[in-house]
Amino acid sequence: MQDNILLKRGAEADIYLINWYDKKAISKVRTPKPYRHATLDNEIRKYRTIHEAIMCSAAKVAGVISPFIYFIDPLHSEIIMEFVEGENMKDVLTPQLCYKIGVYTALLHINNIIHGDLTTSNFIASKKIVLIDFGLSFYSTRMEDKAVDIRLIKQVLSSAHISIYEDAYESFTKGYLLVTGEKKTNKVLKNVEEIEKRGRYARVV
């Protein structure tokens, strides 16, 4: 296998398919930002690299399947992790898969983990569902932060998956309900509605 095949060039990091001890792996390298002071930039990239690895591991403890971290190099802002064989969820999404996304989201939220980029592109349909990219994840007990997570996946479903939107979102909420219970689910969904109302009001004004 050819080493270091660029898979994606992102705003914050580049993603490579690499050979790690004779097996496929993913290398995520946070690239320097020339608009930031070099010393500050190095510290920010180092912190975010370590933080992402910690959040990825925290998700596992919460019961969410995420890539296994093989190696962290804070000096070069690099994480080497498991390459997950499977299909990107955005290409194969069904209401049944949305149910599992709801379960995963709830498992994170009851452990006060906010994913921060909860889109169908960040789920891999393999033998089991795998959640990836914890670069924007953080801990929070705030209902608003959990609602923002759900609001994002709802937006994605209503735009990129419009043909199955109603069934998909209903399945998502059922999966979420299974884990958190009716009271907490209703509370966070009400917060989602409030966020949507604020958005509509802001557009009108």
Short mmCIF file of C-alpha atoms in Angstrom, two decimals:
data_model
loop_
_atom_site.label_atom_id
_atom_site.label_comp_id
_atom_site.label_asym_id
_atom_site.label_seq_id
_atom_site.Cartn_x
_atom_site.Cartn_y
_atom_site.Cartn_z
CA MET A 1 0.00 0.00 0.00
CA GLN A 2 1.26 3.45 -0.90
CA ASP A 3 2.06 5.55 2.16
CA ASN A 4 0.41 8.85 3.02
CA ILE A 5 -2.52 9.07 0.64
CA LEU A 6 -4.32 12.36 1.20
CA LEU A 7 -8.02 11.64 1.76
CA LYS A 8 -9.25 15.05 2.82
CA ARG A 9 -7.85 18.53 3.25
CA GLY A 10 -9.87 20.29 5.93
CA ALA A 11 -9.92 23.79 7.39
CA GLU A 12 -8.19 22.58 10.55
CA ALA A 13 -6.52 19.30 9.62
CA ASP A 14 -5.47 17.03 6.78
CA ILE A 15 -6.53 13.38 6.77
CA TYR A 16 -4.23 10.72 5.32
CA LEU A 17 -4.52 6.99 4.74
CA ILE A 18 -1.21 5.52 5.92
CA ASN A 19 0.53 2.24 6.54
CA TRP A 20 0.92 1.68 10.29
CA TYR A 21 2.86 -1.49 11.08
CA ASP A 22 1.55 -3.21 7.93
CA LYS A 23 -2.08 -2.23 8.38
CA LYS A 24 -4.24 0.61 7.16
CA ALA A 25 -4.56 3.55 9.52
CA ILE A 26 -5.68 7.16 9.50
CA SER A 27 -3.34 10.04 10.23
CA LYS A 28 -4.96 13.34 11.21
CA VAL A 29 -2.51 16.23 11.14
CA ARG A 30 -3.47 19.70 12.29
CA THR A 31 -1.83 22.13 9.92
CA PRO A 32 -0.10 25.38 10.99
CA LYS A 33 -2.11 28.56 10.64
CA PRO A 34 0.04 31.41 9.28
CA TYR A 35 -2.35 34.07 10.61
CA ARG A 36 -1.58 33.03 14.20
CA HIS A 37 1.60 33.72 16.12
CA ALA A 38 3.78 30.63 15.69
CA THR A 39 4.16 29.86 19.41
CA LEU A 40 0.45 30.32 20.07
CA ASP A 41 -0.43 28.26 17.00
CA ASN A 42 1.76 25.39 18.16
CA GLU A 43 0.16 25.40 21.61
CA ILE A 44 -3.38 25.50 20.19
CA ARG A 45 -2.74 22.63 17.78
CA LYS A 46 -1.01 20.61 20.50
CA TYR A 47 -3.91 21.13 22.91
CA ARG A 48 -6.58 20.29 20.32
CA THR A 49 -4.74 17.14 19.26
CA ILE A 50 -4.56 15.82 22.82
CA HIS A 51 -8.12 16.94 23.58
CA GLU A 52 -9.55 15.14 20.54
CA ALA A 53 -7.87 11.88 21.53
CA ILE A 54 -9.23 12.21 25.06
CA MET A 55 -12.78 12.85 23.82
CA CYS A 56 -12.60 9.94 21.40
CA SER A 57 -11.63 7.66 24.28
CA ALA A 58 -14.32 9.17 26.52
CA ALA A 59 -16.92 8.27 23.92
CA LYS A 60 -15.86 4.63 24.17
CA VAL A 61 -16.34 4.71 27.93
CA ALA A 62 -19.83 6.13 27.32
CA GLY A 63 -20.66 3.13 25.14
CA VAL A 64 -20.16 4.72 21.72
CA ILE A 65 -17.94 2.91 19.22
CA SER A 66 -15.20 5.21 17.95
CA PRO A 67 -11.85 4.62 16.21
CA PHE A 68 -9.06 3.12 18.28
CA ILE A 69 -6.23 5.59 18.88
CA TYR A 70 -2.84 4.06 18.04
CA PHE A 71 -0.51 6.99 18.63
CA ILE A 72 -0.54 10.68 19.54
CA ASP A 73 2.27 13.05 18.55
CA PRO A 74 1.50 16.42 20.20
CA LEU A 75 4.75 17.93 18.90
CA HIS A 76 3.60 17.47 15.30
CA SER A 77 -0.13 17.77 16.11
CA GLU A 78 -0.84 14.29 14.76
CA ILE A 79 -3.20 11.50 15.77
CA ILE A 80 -2.83 8.05 14.23
CA MET A 81 -5.98 6.01 14.58
CA GLU A 82 -7.81 2.96 13.34
CA PHE A 83 -8.99 2.92 9.74
CA VAL A 84 -12.65 1.91 9.85
CA GLU A 85 -13.78 -0.22 6.92
CA GLY A 86 -17.34 0.58 5.89
CA GLU A 87 -19.60 3.03 4.13
CA ASN A 88 -20.14 6.63 5.07
CA MET A 89 -23.56 6.97 6.68
CA LYS A 90 -24.53 9.89 4.46
CA ASP A 91 -24.48 7.51 1.48
CA VAL A 92 -26.52 4.67 3.01
CA LEU A 93 -28.76 6.38 5.56
CA THR A 94 -32.05 4.75 6.54
CA PRO A 95 -34.52 5.47 9.36
CA GLN A 96 -33.24 2.33 11.08
CA LEU A 97 -29.69 3.71 11.08
CA CYS A 98 -31.02 7.02 12.41
CA TYR A 99 -32.40 5.13 15.39
CA LYS A 100 -28.85 4.00 16.19
CA ILE A 101 -27.55 7.55 15.69
CA GLY A 102 -30.12 8.67 18.27
CA VAL A 103 -28.92 6.02 20.72
CA TYR A 104 -25.29 7.08 20.25
CA THR A 105 -26.14 10.76 20.69
CA ALA A 106 -28.00 10.03 23.91
CA LEU A 107 -25.14 7.91 25.27
CA LEU A 108 -22.82 10.86 24.74
CA HIS A 109 -25.24 13.34 26.26
CA ILE A 110 -26.00 11.39 29.45
CA ASN A 111 -22.24 11.45 29.99
CA ASN A 112 -22.18 15.22 29.27
CA ILE A 113 -20.19 14.79 26.05
CA ILE A 114 -21.07 17.14 23.21
CA HIS A 115 -19.87 15.92 19.83
CA GLY A 116 -19.91 19.36 18.23
CA ASP A 117 -20.15 18.17 14.61
CA LEU A 118 -22.99 15.67 14.64
CA THR A 119 -23.59 15.03 10.94
CA THR A 120 -24.29 11.85 8.99
CA SER A 121 -20.83 12.27 7.38
CA ASN A 122 -19.25 11.52 10.76
CA PHE A 123 -20.77 8.07 11.10
CA ILE A 124 -19.39 4.96 9.42
CA ALA A 125 -21.68 2.01 8.76
CA SER A 126 -19.42 -0.98 9.35
CA LYS A 127 -20.20 -4.24 11.16
CA LYS A 128 -21.32 -1.79 13.82
CA ILE A 129 -21.93 1.96 13.69
CA VAL A 130 -18.75 3.96 14.33
CA LEU A 131 -18.72 7.66 15.25
CA ILE A 132 -15.69 9.64 14.07
CA ASP A 133 -14.15 13.13 14.28
CA PHE A 134 -14.14 14.41 17.86
CA GLY A 135 -12.20 17.54 16.95
CA LEU A 136 -14.97 19.86 18.15
CA SER A 137 -16.12 17.76 21.11
CA PHE A 138 -16.25 19.01 24.67
CA TYR A 139 -17.80 18.34 28.06
CA SER A 140 -20.93 20.26 29.07
CA THR A 141 -23.89 19.80 31.37
CA ARG A 142 -25.85 22.57 29.61
CA MET A 143 -29.09 21.51 27.97
CA GLU A 144 -28.53 24.18 25.32
CA ASP A 145 -25.29 22.53 24.15
CA LYS A 146 -26.99 19.13 23.86
CA ALA A 147 -29.84 20.74 21.94
CA VAL A 148 -27.37 22.34 19.51
CA ASP A 149 -25.95 18.85 18.80
CA ILE A 150 -29.44 17.58 17.98
CA ARG A 151 -30.33 20.70 16.03
CA LEU A 152 -27.35 20.09 13.74
CA ILE A 153 -28.27 16.49 12.93
CA LYS A 154 -31.86 17.60 12.39
CA GLN A 155 -30.69 20.22 9.90
CA VAL A 156 -28.59 17.66 8.07
CA LEU A 157 -31.51 15.23 7.85
CA SER A 158 -33.87 17.92 6.55
CA SER A 159 -31.42 19.04 3.84
CA ALA A 160 -29.13 16.20 2.73
CA HIS A 161 -31.70 13.47 3.41
CA ILE A 162 -34.97 15.25 2.67
CA SER A 163 -36.61 12.18 1.07
CA ILE A 164 -36.59 10.28 4.37
CA TYR A 165 -36.46 13.26 6.73
CA GLU A 166 -39.67 12.73 8.73
CA ASP A 167 -39.14 9.00 9.33
CA ALA A 168 -35.42 9.51 9.93
CA TYR A 169 -35.83 12.23 12.54
CA GLU A 170 -38.64 10.34 14.28
CA SER A 171 -36.38 7.27 14.46
CA PHE A 172 -33.55 9.41 15.80
CA THR A 173 -35.74 10.75 18.62
CA LYS A 174 -36.95 7.24 19.48
CA GLY A 175 -33.37 6.06 19.78
CA TYR A 176 -32.53 9.05 21.95
CA LEU A 177 -35.61 8.39 24.10
CA LEU A 178 -34.59 4.79 24.68
CA VAL A 179 -31.47 5.94 26.53
CA THR A 180 -32.46 9.19 28.23
CA GLY A 181 -36.13 8.58 29.03
CA GLU A 182 -39.19 10.66 28.19
CA LYS A 183 -38.63 13.56 30.58
CA LYS A 184 -35.08 14.40 29.50
CA THR A 185 -35.86 13.80 25.82
CA ASN A 186 -38.85 16.13 25.88
CA LYS A 187 -36.80 18.77 27.65
CA VAL A 188 -33.94 18.74 25.14
CA LEU A 189 -36.32 18.63 22.15
CA LYS A 190 -38.16 21.64 23.53
CA ASN A 191 -34.80 23.41 23.68
CA VAL A 192 -34.20 22.46 20.05
CA GLU A 193 -37.49 24.13 19.12
CA GLU A 194 -36.51 27.26 21.04
CA ILE A 195 -33.21 27.43 19.12
CA GLU A 196 -35.11 27.09 15.85
CA LYS A 197 -37.51 29.86 16.85
CA ARG A 198 -34.60 32.17 17.68
CA GLY A 199 -33.09 31.43 14.28
CA ARG A 200 -36.31 32.22 12.45
CA TYR A 201 -36.76 35.41 14.47
CA ALA A 202 -33.20 36.53 13.68
CA ARG A 203 -33.78 35.98 9.93
CA VAL A 204 -37.01 38.00 10.02
CA VAL A 205 -35.38 40.88 11.90
#
